[in-house]
Coordinates of C-alpha atoms and ligand atoms in Angstrom, one line a residue:
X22 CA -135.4 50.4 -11.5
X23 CA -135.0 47.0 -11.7
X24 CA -132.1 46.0 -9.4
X25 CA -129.0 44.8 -11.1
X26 CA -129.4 41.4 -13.1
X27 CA -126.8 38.8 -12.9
X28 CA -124.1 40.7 -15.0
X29 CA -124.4 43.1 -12.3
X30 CA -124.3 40.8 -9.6
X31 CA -121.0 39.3 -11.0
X32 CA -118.8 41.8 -10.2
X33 CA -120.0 41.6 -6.4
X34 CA -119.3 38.0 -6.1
X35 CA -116.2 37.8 -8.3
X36 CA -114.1 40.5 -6.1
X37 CA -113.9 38.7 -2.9
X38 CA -112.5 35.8 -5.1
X39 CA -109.8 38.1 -6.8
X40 CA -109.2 39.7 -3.8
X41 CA -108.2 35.9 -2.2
X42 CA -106.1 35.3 -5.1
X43 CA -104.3 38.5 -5.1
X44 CA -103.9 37.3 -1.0
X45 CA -102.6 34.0 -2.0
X46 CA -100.2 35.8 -4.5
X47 CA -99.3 38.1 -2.1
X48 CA -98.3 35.6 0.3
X49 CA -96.5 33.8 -2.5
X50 CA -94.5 37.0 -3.2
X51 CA -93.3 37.1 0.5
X52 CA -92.5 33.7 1.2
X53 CA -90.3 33.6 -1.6
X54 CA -88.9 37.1 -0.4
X55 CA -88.3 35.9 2.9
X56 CA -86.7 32.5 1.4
X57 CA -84.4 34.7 -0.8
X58 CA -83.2 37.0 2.3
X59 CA -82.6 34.5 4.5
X60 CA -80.7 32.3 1.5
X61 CA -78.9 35.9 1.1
X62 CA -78.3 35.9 5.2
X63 CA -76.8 32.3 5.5
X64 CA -74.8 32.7 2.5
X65 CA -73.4 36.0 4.1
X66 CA -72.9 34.2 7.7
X67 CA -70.9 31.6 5.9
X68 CA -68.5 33.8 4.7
X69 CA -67.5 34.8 8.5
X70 CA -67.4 31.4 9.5
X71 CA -64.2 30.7 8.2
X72 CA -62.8 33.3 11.3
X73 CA -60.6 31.0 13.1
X74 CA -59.1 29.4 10.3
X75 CA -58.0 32.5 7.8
X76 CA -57.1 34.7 11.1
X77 CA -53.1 35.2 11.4
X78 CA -51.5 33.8 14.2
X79 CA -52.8 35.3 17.8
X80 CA -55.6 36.9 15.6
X81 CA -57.6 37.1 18.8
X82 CA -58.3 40.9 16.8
X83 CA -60.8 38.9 14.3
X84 CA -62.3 36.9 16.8
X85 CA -63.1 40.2 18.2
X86 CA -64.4 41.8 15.1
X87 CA -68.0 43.6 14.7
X88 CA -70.4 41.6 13.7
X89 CA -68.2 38.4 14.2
X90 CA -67.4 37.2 17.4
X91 CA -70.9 35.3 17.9
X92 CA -70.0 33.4 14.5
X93 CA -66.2 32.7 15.1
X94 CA -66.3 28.9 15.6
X95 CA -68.3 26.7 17.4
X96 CA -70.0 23.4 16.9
X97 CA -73.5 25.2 18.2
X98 CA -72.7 27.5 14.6
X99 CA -72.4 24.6 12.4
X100 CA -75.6 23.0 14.3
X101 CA -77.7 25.9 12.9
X102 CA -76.0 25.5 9.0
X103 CA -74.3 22.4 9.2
X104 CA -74.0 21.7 5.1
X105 CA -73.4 25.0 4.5
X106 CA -70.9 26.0 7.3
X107 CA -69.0 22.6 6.6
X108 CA -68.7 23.0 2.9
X109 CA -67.8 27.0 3.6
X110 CA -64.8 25.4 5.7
X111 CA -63.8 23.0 3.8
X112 CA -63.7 25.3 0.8
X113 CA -61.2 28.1 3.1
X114 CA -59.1 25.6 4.0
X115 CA -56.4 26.2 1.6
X116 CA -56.5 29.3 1.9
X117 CA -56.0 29.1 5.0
X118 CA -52.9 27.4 4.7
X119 CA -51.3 30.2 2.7
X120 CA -52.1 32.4 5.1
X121 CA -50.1 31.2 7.8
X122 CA -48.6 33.1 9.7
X123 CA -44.9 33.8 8.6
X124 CA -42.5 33.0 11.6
X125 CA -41.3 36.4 13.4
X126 CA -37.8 36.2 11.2
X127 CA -37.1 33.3 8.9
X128 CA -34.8 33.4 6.3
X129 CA -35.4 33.4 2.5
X130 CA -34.7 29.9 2.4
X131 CA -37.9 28.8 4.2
X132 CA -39.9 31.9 3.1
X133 CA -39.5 29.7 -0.8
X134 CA -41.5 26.5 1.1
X135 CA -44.0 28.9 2.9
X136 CA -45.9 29.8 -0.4
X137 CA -47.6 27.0 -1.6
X138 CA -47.6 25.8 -4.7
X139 CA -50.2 26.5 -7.2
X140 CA -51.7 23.0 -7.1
X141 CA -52.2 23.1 -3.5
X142 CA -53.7 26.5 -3.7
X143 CA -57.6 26.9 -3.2
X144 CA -59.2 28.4 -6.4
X145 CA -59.6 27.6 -9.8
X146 CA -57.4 24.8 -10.5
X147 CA -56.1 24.2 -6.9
X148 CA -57.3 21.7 -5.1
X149 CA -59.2 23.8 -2.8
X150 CA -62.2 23.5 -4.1
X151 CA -62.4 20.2 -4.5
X152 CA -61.1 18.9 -0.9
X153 CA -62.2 16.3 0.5
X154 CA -62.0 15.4 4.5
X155 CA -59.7 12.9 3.6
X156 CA -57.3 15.5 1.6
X157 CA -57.5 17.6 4.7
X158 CA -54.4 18.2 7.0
X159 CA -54.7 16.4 10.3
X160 CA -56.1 18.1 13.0
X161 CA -58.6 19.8 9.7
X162 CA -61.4 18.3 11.7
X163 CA -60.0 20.0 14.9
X164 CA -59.9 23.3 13.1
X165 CA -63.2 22.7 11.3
X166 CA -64.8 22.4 14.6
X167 CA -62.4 24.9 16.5
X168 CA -61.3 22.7 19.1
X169 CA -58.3 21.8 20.3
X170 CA -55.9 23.8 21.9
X171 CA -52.2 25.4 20.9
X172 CA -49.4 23.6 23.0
X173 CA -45.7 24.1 23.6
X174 CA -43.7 21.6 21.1
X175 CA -43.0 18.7 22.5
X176 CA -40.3 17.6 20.1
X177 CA -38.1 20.4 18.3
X178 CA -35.8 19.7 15.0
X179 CA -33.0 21.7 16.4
X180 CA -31.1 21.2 13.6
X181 CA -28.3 21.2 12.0
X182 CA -28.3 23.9 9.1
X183 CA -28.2 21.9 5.2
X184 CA -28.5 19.0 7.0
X185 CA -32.0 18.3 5.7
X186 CA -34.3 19.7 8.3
X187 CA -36.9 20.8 6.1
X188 CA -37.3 17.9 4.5
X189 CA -37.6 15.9 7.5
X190 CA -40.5 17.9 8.9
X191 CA -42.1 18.1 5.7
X192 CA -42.5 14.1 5.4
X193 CA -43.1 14.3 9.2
X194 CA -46.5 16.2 8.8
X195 CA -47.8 13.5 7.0
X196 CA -48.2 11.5 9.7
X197 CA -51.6 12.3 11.3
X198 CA -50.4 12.8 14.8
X199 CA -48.0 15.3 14.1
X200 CA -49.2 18.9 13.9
X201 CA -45.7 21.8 12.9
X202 CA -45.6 25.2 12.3
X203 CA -44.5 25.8 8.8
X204 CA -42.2 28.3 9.5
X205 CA -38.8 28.8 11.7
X206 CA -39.7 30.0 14.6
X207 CA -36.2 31.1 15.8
X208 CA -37.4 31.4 19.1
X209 CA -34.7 30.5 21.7
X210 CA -32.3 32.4 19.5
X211 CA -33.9 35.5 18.6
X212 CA -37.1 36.1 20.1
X213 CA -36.5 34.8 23.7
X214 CA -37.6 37.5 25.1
X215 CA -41.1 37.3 23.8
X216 CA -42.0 34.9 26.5
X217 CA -43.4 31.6 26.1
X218 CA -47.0 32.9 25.9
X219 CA -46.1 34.5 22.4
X220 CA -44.3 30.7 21.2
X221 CA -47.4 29.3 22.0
X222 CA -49.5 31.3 20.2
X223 CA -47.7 30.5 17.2
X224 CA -48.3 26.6 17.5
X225 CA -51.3 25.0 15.5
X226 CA -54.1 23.7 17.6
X227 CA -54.2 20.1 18.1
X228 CA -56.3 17.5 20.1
X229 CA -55.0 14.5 22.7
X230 CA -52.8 12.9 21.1
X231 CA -51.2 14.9 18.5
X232 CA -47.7 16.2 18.9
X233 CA -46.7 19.8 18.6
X234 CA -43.6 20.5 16.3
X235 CA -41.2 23.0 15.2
X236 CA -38.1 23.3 13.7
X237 CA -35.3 25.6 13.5
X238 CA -31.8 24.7 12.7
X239 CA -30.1 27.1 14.3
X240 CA -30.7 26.3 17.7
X241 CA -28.1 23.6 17.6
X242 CA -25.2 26.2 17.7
X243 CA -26.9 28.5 19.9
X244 CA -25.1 28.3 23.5
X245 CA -28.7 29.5 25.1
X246 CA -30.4 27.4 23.7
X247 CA -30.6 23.9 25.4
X248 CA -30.7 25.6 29.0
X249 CA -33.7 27.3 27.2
X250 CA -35.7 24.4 26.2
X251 CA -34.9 22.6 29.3
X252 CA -36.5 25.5 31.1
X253 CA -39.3 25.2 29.1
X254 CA -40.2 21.1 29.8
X255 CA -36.9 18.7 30.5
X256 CA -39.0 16.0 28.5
X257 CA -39.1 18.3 25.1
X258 CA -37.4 15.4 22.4
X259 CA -34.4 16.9 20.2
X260 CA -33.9 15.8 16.9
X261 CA -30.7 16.9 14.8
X262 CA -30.7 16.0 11.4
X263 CA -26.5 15.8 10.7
X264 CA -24.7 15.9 7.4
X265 CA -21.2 15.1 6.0
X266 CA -19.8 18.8 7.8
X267 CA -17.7 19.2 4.4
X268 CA -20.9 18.9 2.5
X269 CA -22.7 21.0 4.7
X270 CA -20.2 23.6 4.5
X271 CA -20.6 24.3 1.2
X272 CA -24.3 23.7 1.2
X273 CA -24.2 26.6 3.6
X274 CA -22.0 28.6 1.2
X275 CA -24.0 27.7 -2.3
X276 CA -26.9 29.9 -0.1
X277 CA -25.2 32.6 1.0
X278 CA -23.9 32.4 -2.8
X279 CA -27.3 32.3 -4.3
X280 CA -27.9 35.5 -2.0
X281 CA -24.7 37.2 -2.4
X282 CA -23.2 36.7 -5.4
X283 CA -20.2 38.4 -5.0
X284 CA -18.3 36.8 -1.9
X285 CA -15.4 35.4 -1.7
X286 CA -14.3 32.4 -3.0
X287 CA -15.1 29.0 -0.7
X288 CA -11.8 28.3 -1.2
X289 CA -10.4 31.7 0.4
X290 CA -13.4 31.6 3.3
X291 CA -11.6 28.4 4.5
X292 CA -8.5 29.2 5.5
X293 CA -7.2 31.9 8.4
X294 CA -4.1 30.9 6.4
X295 CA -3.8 28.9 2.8
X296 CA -0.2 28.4 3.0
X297 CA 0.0 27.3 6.5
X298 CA -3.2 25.1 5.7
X299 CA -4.9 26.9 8.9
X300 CA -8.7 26.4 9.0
X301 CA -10.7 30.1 9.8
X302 CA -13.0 27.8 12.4
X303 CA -14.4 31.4 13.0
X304 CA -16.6 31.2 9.9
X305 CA -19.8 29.8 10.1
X306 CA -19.9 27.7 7.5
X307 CA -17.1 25.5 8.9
X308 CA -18.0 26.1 12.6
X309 CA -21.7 24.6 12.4
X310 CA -20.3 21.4 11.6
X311 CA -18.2 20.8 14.9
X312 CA -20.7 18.6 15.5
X313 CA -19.0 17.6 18.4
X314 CA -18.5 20.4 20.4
X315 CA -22.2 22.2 20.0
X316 CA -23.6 18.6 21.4
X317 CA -21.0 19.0 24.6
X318 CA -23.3 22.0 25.7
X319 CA -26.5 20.3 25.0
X320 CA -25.7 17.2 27.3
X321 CA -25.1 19.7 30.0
X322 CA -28.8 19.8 29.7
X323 CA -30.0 16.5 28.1
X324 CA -29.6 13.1 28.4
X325 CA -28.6 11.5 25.1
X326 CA -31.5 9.4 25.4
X327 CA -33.9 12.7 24.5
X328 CA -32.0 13.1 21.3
X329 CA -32.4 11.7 18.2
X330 CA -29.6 12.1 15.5
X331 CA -31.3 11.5 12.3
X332 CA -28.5 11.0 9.0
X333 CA -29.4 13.3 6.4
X334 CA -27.6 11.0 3.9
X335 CA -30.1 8.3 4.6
X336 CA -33.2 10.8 4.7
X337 CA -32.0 10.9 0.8
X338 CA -31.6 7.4 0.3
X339 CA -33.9 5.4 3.0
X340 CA -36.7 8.4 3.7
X341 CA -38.6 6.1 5.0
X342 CA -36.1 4.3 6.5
X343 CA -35.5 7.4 8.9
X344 CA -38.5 8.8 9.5
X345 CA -39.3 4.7 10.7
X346 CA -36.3 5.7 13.7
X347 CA -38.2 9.2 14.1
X348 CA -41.7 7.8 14.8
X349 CA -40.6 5.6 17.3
X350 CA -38.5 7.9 18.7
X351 CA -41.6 10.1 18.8
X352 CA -43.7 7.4 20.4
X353 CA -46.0 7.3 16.9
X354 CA -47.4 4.4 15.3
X355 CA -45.1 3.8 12.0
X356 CA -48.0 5.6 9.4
X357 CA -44.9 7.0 7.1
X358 CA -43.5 4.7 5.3
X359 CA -41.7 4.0 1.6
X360 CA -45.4 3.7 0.3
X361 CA -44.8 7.9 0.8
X362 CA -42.0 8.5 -1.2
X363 CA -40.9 8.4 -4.4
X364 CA -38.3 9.7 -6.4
X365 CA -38.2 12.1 -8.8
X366 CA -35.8 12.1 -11.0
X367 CA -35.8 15.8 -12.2
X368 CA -35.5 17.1 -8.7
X369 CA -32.5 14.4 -7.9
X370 CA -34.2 13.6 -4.2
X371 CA -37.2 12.0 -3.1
X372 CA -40.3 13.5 -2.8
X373 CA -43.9 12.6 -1.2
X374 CA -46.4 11.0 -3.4
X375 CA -49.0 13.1 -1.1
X376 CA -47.8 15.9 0.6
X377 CA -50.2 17.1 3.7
X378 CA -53.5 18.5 3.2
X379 CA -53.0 17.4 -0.8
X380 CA -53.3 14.6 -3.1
X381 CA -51.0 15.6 -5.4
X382 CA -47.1 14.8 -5.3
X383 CA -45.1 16.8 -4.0
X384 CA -41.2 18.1 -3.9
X385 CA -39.3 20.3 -1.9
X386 CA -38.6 23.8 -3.3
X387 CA -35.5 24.5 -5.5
X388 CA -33.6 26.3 -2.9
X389 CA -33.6 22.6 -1.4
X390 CA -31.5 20.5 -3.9
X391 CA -29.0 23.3 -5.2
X392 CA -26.2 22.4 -7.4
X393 CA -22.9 23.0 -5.3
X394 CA -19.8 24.6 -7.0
X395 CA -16.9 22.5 -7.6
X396 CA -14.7 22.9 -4.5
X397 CA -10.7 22.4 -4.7
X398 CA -9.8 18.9 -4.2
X399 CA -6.9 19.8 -1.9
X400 CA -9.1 22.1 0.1
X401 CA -12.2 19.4 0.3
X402 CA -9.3 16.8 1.3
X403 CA -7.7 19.5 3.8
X404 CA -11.2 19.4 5.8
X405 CA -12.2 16.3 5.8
X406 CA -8.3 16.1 7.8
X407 CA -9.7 18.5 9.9
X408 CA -13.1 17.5 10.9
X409 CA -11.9 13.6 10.9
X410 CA -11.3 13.5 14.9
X411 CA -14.3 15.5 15.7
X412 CA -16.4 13.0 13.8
X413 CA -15.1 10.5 15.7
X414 CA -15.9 12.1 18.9
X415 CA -19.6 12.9 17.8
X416 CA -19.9 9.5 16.4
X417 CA -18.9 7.9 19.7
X418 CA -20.7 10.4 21.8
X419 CA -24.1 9.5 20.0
X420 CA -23.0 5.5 19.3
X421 CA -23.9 6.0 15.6
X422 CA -20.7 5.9 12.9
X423 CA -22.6 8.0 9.8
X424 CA -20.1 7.0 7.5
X425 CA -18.4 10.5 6.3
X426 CA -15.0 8.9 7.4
X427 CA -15.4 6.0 5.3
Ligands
PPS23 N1 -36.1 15.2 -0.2 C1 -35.3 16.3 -0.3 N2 -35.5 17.2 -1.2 C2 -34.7 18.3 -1.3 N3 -33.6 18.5 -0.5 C3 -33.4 17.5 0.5 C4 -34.2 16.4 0.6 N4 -33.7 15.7 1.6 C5 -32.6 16.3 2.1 N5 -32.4 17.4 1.4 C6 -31.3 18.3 1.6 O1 -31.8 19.3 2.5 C7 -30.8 20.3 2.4 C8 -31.3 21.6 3.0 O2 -31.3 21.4 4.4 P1 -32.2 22.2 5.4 O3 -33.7 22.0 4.9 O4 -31.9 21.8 6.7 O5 -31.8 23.7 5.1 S1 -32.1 24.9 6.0 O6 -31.1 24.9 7.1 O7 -33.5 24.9 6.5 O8 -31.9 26.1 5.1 C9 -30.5 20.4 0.9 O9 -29.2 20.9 0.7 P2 -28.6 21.3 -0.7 O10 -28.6 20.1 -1.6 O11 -27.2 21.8 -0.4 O12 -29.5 22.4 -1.2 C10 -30.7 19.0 0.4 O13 -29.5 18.3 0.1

């Protein structure tokens, strides 16, 4: 039998080659597979990376997570997927932001500033998404890095109610060397005795230089509370943002109104006594804005020197004017100034052409700005008569006349 011809032969010779192709192929086929599961595995590390900046305040529970806690932070992280984990960052940034945590009790008028408006919002539309380094709040590159380190504020707004503090630390956190909690702490008032370790906590990082800041109005009126602070450091700078007291008075009152619809007139709060003319100094409203006497108990503990008084006349119409006084009382190079603000007619105040971490403009909420009922004439003239002579002392006590005696 004559031994296979050339046809034959073919087959022979043709299947190591297929067989090398089908190798090749093969090889192919699991390089790409091995390209697309480790795409797949970065692209599911990224989504942890975010840890330390979407964890709630003290969230040392995440960081502790399954299958987290190598990932949580870390320049050596972003070393291994630097575009990746840098973009992924960037991108939970807002977010971020709205998850902050919520002080331990703030009241409804701060919980309106906590939720961030849609345009600052990540997402479709927000301008999450699209940040940039440069959009980013200061300290971002702290955060995207995970260094720096929470601190004890080293200045505190300590108040006064309606006098405009939430404004003033709202244009303050646009300077790059300030870093605040958003919301009222309230704690050397009502959480004192969750020990300094717990305040901490609740402070954003920040690196040399930065400040640390909080603000709470109430601590102004609260007899504890300079004796407090002092115990915490004797350096920590007070700022009080003050306001006309009659003005404040029934800003205080237009919120409790807004709350509770159905209290008593102003007019009928005012007075122990309307026909004797006898001011009810027992009600809040008109007690806060004794300016006078609350600052007595915080020199006891102070010297003038660590206080600032900021006017919160003037933070409506010189913003820029006062927050020049409060950088330099903070030791900060003047960054804020009237290139900041501008006004919006609509909302009736000014408002920040940038607001931090955005590049959009930006206006306090509308329970800041509300429209006042119309207050007796007789009663408003009745308390200026009785606040006149403790003006007067507060002016002379902090060497600044603010005018509301005029
Ligand atoms: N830029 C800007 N935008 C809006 N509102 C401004 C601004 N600057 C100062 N104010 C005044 O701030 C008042 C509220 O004060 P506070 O932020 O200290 O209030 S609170 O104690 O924190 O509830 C608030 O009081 P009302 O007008 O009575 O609502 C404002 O008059």
């Amino acid at each position: 039998m004559a031994p296979p011809g050339p046809a034959g032969a073919h087959p022979t010779s043709a299947e190591p080659l297929s067989r090398s192709i089908f190798r090749k192929f093969l090889l192919m086929l699991c390089s790409l597979l091995t390209s697309l599961y480790v795409f797949y595995c970065l692209a599911e590390r990224c989504q942890t990376l975010a840890g330390p900046l979407v964890r709630p305040s003290g969230g040392g529970d995440e960081a502790g997570a399954p299958g987290r806690g190598a990932l949580i932070g870390g320049p050596r992280e972003l070393a291994v997927w630097p575009a990746a984990a840098h973009r992924k960052r960037l991108l939970q940034l807002q977010p971020w932001r709205r998850l902050r945590p919520p002080a331990p009790r703030h009241d409804g008028e701060e919980a309106a500033w906590e939720e961030e408006p849609p345009g600052l919002a990540g997402g479709p539309g927000g301008s999450g998404a699209g940040s940039s380094v440069a959009e980013a709040p200061p300290g971002t590159l702290a955060l995207l890095l995970d260094e720096g380190s929470k601190q004890l504020p080293q200045a505190i707004i300590i108040g006064v109610k309606k006098g405009g503090t939430r404004a003033l630390l709202e244009f303050l956190r646009v300077h790059p060397d300030v870093r605040a909690v958003g919301a009222e702490p309230h704690f050397f008032d009502r959480s004192y005795h969750k020990g300094l370790a717990w305040y901490r906590d609740l402070m954003p990082r920040t690196l040399e230089g930065q400040i640390t800041m909080e603000k709470t109005p109430s601590y102004f009126v609260t007899r504890e509370a300079p004796a407090r602070i002092s115990a915490m450091s004797k350096d920590t700078k007070l700022i009080v943002v003050v306001r006309d007291p009659v003005t404040r008075a029934i800003s205080d009152y237009t919120q409790t109104l807004s709350k509770r619809p159905d209290i008593p007139t102003f007019e009928s709060l005012t007075f122990k006594n309307r026909t004797t003319g006898l001011i009810d100094t027992s009600w809040s409203a008109i007690q806060i804005g004794i300016y006078a006497k609350h600052l007595e108990h915080w020199l006891r503990h102070f010297p003038i020197s660590q206080m600032l008084f900021v006017s919160g006349e003037r933070l409506i119409s010189d913003p820029a004017g006062e927050l020049g006084r409060v950088q330099d009382f903070l030791g900060l190079k003047r960054i804020i100034t009237d290139k900041h603000f501008y006004f919006n007619k609509t909302k009736g105040f000014p408002c920040l052409k940038k607001a931090e971490g955005s590049s959009k403009p930006h206006c306090l909420g509308k329970t800041k700005g509300r429209t006042h009922p119309e207050i007796d004439r007789e009663v408003v003239r009745r308390l200026r008569e009785f606040y006149r002579p403790f003006n007067l002392k507060f002016y002379q006590m902090t060497g600044q006349d603010f005018g509301w005696d005029g």
